[in-house]
Amino acid sequence: MNEAPKRILITGVTRGLGRAMADGFIQRGHTVIGCGRNHTAIDELNQAHPKPNKFFACDVVDDNAVKAFADEVIKASGPPDLLINNAALLNKPAKLWDVPEAEFSQVIDVNIKGVANIIRHIVPSMVKRNSGIIVNLSSGWGRSTAPEVAPYCATKWAIEGLNQAMSQELPNGMACVALNPGIIDTDMLRTAFGEEASSSYHGAEEWAEKAMDDILSYGPADNGMQRSI
């Protein structure tokens, strides 16, 4: 499939779905800008994928760091055509009252505040240009629930609401989409399901091959939609 080259910004790019999408989009001829917390993995990505691709060590929870990251990206080459808010954490499975406060706060901070921080500093440049697509990664647990993952469920339900509200604020030439990626064998999934994940579900690379076609097809008519892969 031949797509016009796009500038794609992906958070949580050092592993799992983020890494699979970064590798896949670059292989298709797109430019990927990414961020993640693991400095070593970021260095490896920059070595594997030279310019115009660029990867930054940035914690999405740190609003000042996100602002600096966004300023550098936008100054260098303008706003992205496609923003994928992928960075997220899953709590260690436990009954809600057994989840430590610090762990609960970390899940909330990354999964909700981290998305808001990226939106705060990246989306205004897209709005000014009046074009671009924002994909906010949700989950099946953002539309249903399961025991022992209440913090994660709460954050993904929040992303669904955030996406719907933001869709009412965007100009007509733009869209934001809440995307449920389905169940994929990643480190995050193994936190919940252990080794059953690798034996029961597809890997991130196989998922990305299908997901990229879907994501690249989104346009203004998809604004506010809930999508699943």
PDB file of N, CA and C in Angstrom, residues 89-92 94-113 149-155:
ATOM      1  N   LEU A  89       0.728   2.625  31.357  1.00  0.00           N
ATOM      2  CA  LEU A  89       1.136   1.617  32.331  1.00  0.00           C
ATOM      3  C   LEU A  89      -0.075   0.808  32.763  1.00  0.00           C
ATOM      4  N   LEU A  90       0.164  -0.429  33.120  1.00  0.00           N
ATOM      5  CA  LEU A  90      -0.858  -1.297  33.700  1.00  0.00           C
ATOM      6  C   LEU A  90      -0.459  -1.607  35.137  1.00  0.00           C
ATOM      7  N   ASN A  91      -1.393  -1.473  36.062  1.00  0.00           N
ATOM      8  CA  ASN A  91      -1.079  -1.803  37.458  1.00  0.00           C
ATOM      9  C   ASN A  91      -0.840  -3.301  37.626  1.00  0.00           C
ATOM     10  N   LYS A  92      -0.051  -3.657  38.612  1.00  0.00           N
ATOM     11  CA  LYS A  92       0.107  -5.065  38.968  1.00  0.00           C
ATOM     12  C   LYS A  92      -1.245  -5.572  39.454  1.00  0.00           C
ATOM     13  N   ALA A  94      -4.357  -6.608  41.228  1.00  0.00           N
ATOM     14  CA  ALA A  94      -4.698  -6.654  42.652  1.00  0.00           C
ATOM     15  C   ALA A  94      -6.072  -6.036  42.831  1.00  0.00           C
ATOM     16  N   LYS A  95      -6.760  -6.443  43.889  1.00  0.00           N
ATOM     17  CA  LYS A  95      -8.011  -5.780  44.229  1.00  0.00           C
ATOM     18  C   LYS A  95      -7.736  -4.305  44.464  1.00  0.00           C
ATOM     19  N   LEU A  96      -8.687  -3.464  44.096  1.00  0.00           N
ATOM     20  CA  LEU A  96      -8.483  -2.027  44.130  1.00  0.00           C
ATOM     21  C   LEU A  96      -7.961  -1.559  45.482  1.00  0.00           C
ATOM     22  N   TRP A  97      -8.506  -2.094  46.571  1.00  0.00           N
ATOM     23  CA  TRP A  97      -8.089  -1.637  47.896  1.00  0.00           C
ATOM     24  C   TRP A  97      -6.703  -2.134  48.287  1.00  0.00           C
ATOM     25  N   ASP A  98      -6.149  -3.042  47.486  1.00  0.00           N
ATOM     26  CA  ASP A  98      -4.792  -3.526  47.747  1.00  0.00           C
ATOM     27  C   ASP A  98      -3.737  -2.852  46.863  1.00  0.00           C
ATOM     28  N   VAL A  99      -4.169  -2.008  45.936  1.00  0.00           N
ATOM     29  CA  VAL A  99      -3.209  -1.307  45.072  1.00  0.00           C
ATOM     30  C   VAL A  99      -2.591  -0.157  45.866  1.00  0.00           C
ATOM     31  N   PRO A 100      -1.266  -0.139  46.022  1.00  0.00           N
ATOM     32  CA  PRO A 100      -0.619   0.942  46.790  1.00  0.00           C
ATOM     33  C   PRO A 100      -0.893   2.308  46.165  1.00  0.00           C
ATOM     34  N   GLU A 101      -0.956   3.307  47.014  1.00  0.00           N
ATOM     35  CA  GLU A 101      -1.251   4.664  46.553  1.00  0.00           C
ATOM     36  C   GLU A 101      -0.263   5.119  45.495  1.00  0.00           C
ATOM     37  N   ALA A 102       1.025   4.833  45.711  1.00  0.00           N
ATOM     38  CA  ALA A 102       2.043   5.289  44.759  1.00  0.00           C
ATOM     39  C   ALA A 102       1.843   4.651  43.393  1.00  0.00           C
ATOM     40  N   GLU A 103       1.492   3.373  43.359  1.00  0.00           N
ATOM     41  CA  GLU A 103       1.276   2.692  42.088  1.00  0.00           C
ATOM     42  C   GLU A 103       0.021   3.230  41.401  1.00  0.00           C
ATOM     43  N   PHE A 104      -1.044   3.433  42.166  1.00  0.00           N
ATOM     44  CA  PHE A 104      -2.269   3.996  41.602  1.00  0.00           C
ATOM     45  C   PHE A 104      -1.994   5.357  40.978  1.00  0.00           C
ATOM     46  N   SER A 105      -1.255   6.188  41.697  1.00  0.00           N
ATOM     47  CA  SER A 105      -0.951   7.532  41.200  1.00  0.00           C
ATOM     48  C   SER A 105      -0.111   7.483  39.935  1.00  0.00           C
ATOM     49  N   GLN A 106       0.837   6.556  39.874  1.00  0.00           N
ATOM     50  CA  GLN A 106       1.689   6.452  38.694  1.00  0.00           C
ATOM     51  C   GLN A 106       0.877   6.072  37.460  1.00  0.00           C
ATOM     52  N   VAL A 107      -0.058   5.140  37.613  1.00  0.00           N
ATOM     53  CA  VAL A 107      -0.903   4.739  36.489  1.00  0.00           C
ATOM     54  C   VAL A 107      -1.753   5.920  36.018  1.00  0.00           C
ATOM     55  N   ILE A 108      -2.330   6.651  36.966  1.00  0.00           N
ATOM     56  CA  ILE A 108      -3.122   7.833  36.627  1.00  0.00           C
ATOM     57  C   ILE A 108      -2.247   8.873  35.925  1.00  0.00           C
ATOM     58  N   ASP A 109      -1.067   9.109  36.467  1.00  0.00           N
ATOM     59  CA  ASP A 109      -0.188  10.152  35.926  1.00  0.00           C
ATOM     60  C   ASP A 109       0.236   9.863  34.494  1.00  0.00           C
ATOM     61  N   VAL A 110       0.645   8.634  34.216  1.00  0.00           N
ATOM     62  CA  VAL A 110       1.104   8.288  32.869  1.00  0.00           C
ATOM     63  C   VAL A 110      -0.066   8.211  31.894  1.00  0.00           C
ATOM     64  N   ASN A 111      -1.105   7.490  32.284  1.00  0.00           N
ATOM     65  CA  ASN A 111      -2.172   7.153  31.337  1.00  0.00           C
ATOM     66  C   ASN A 111      -3.132   8.305  31.047  1.00  0.00           C
ATOM     67  N   ILE A 112      -3.287   9.227  31.998  1.00  0.00           N
ATOM     68  CA  ILE A 112      -4.193  10.363  31.767  1.00  0.00           C
ATOM     69  C   ILE A 112      -3.408  11.664  31.649  1.00  0.00           C
ATOM     70  N   LYS A 113      -2.643  12.004  32.682  1.00  0.00           N
ATOM     71  CA  LYS A 113      -1.922  13.272  32.657  1.00  0.00           C
ATOM     72  C   LYS A 113      -0.876  13.300  31.542  1.00  0.00           C
ATOM     73  N   VAL A 149      -7.763  -4.899  37.763  1.00  0.00           N
ATOM     74  CA  VAL A 149      -7.128  -3.873  36.928  1.00  0.00           C
ATOM     75  C   VAL A 149      -7.942  -2.572  36.975  1.00  0.00           C
ATOM     76  N   ALA A 150      -8.561  -2.321  38.112  1.00  0.00           N
ATOM     77  CA  ALA A 150      -9.424  -1.142  38.241  1.00  0.00           C
ATOM     78  C   ALA A 150      -8.700   0.166  37.931  1.00  0.00           C
ATOM     79  N   PRO A 151      -7.455   0.384  38.413  1.00  0.00           N
ATOM     80  CA  PRO A 151      -6.786   1.641  38.065  1.00  0.00           C
ATOM     81  C   PRO A 151      -6.623   1.812  36.560  1.00  0.00           C
ATOM     82  N   TYR A 152      -6.209   0.759  35.879  1.00  0.00           N
ATOM     83  CA  TYR A 152      -6.028   0.826  34.430  1.00  0.00           C
ATOM     84  C   TYR A 152      -7.365   1.070  33.739  1.00  0.00           C
ATOM     85  N   CYS A 153      -8.401   0.336  34.149  1.00  0.00           N
ATOM     86  CA  CYS A 153      -9.726   0.553  33.576  1.00  0.00           C
ATOM     87  C   CYS A 153     -10.156   2.001  33.731  1.00  0.00           C
ATOM     88  N   ALA A 154      -9.952   2.560  34.914  1.00  0.00           N
ATOM     89  CA  ALA A 154     -10.357   3.945  35.166  1.00  0.00           C
ATOM     90  C   ALA A 154      -9.668   4.905  34.204  1.00  0.00           C
ATOM     91  N   THR A 155      -8.387   4.666  33.952  1.00  0.00           N
ATOM     92  CA  THR A 155      -7.662   5.578  33.071  1.00  0.00           C
ATOM     93  C   THR A 155      -8.126   5.460  31.623  1.00  0.00           C
TER      94      THR A 155
END
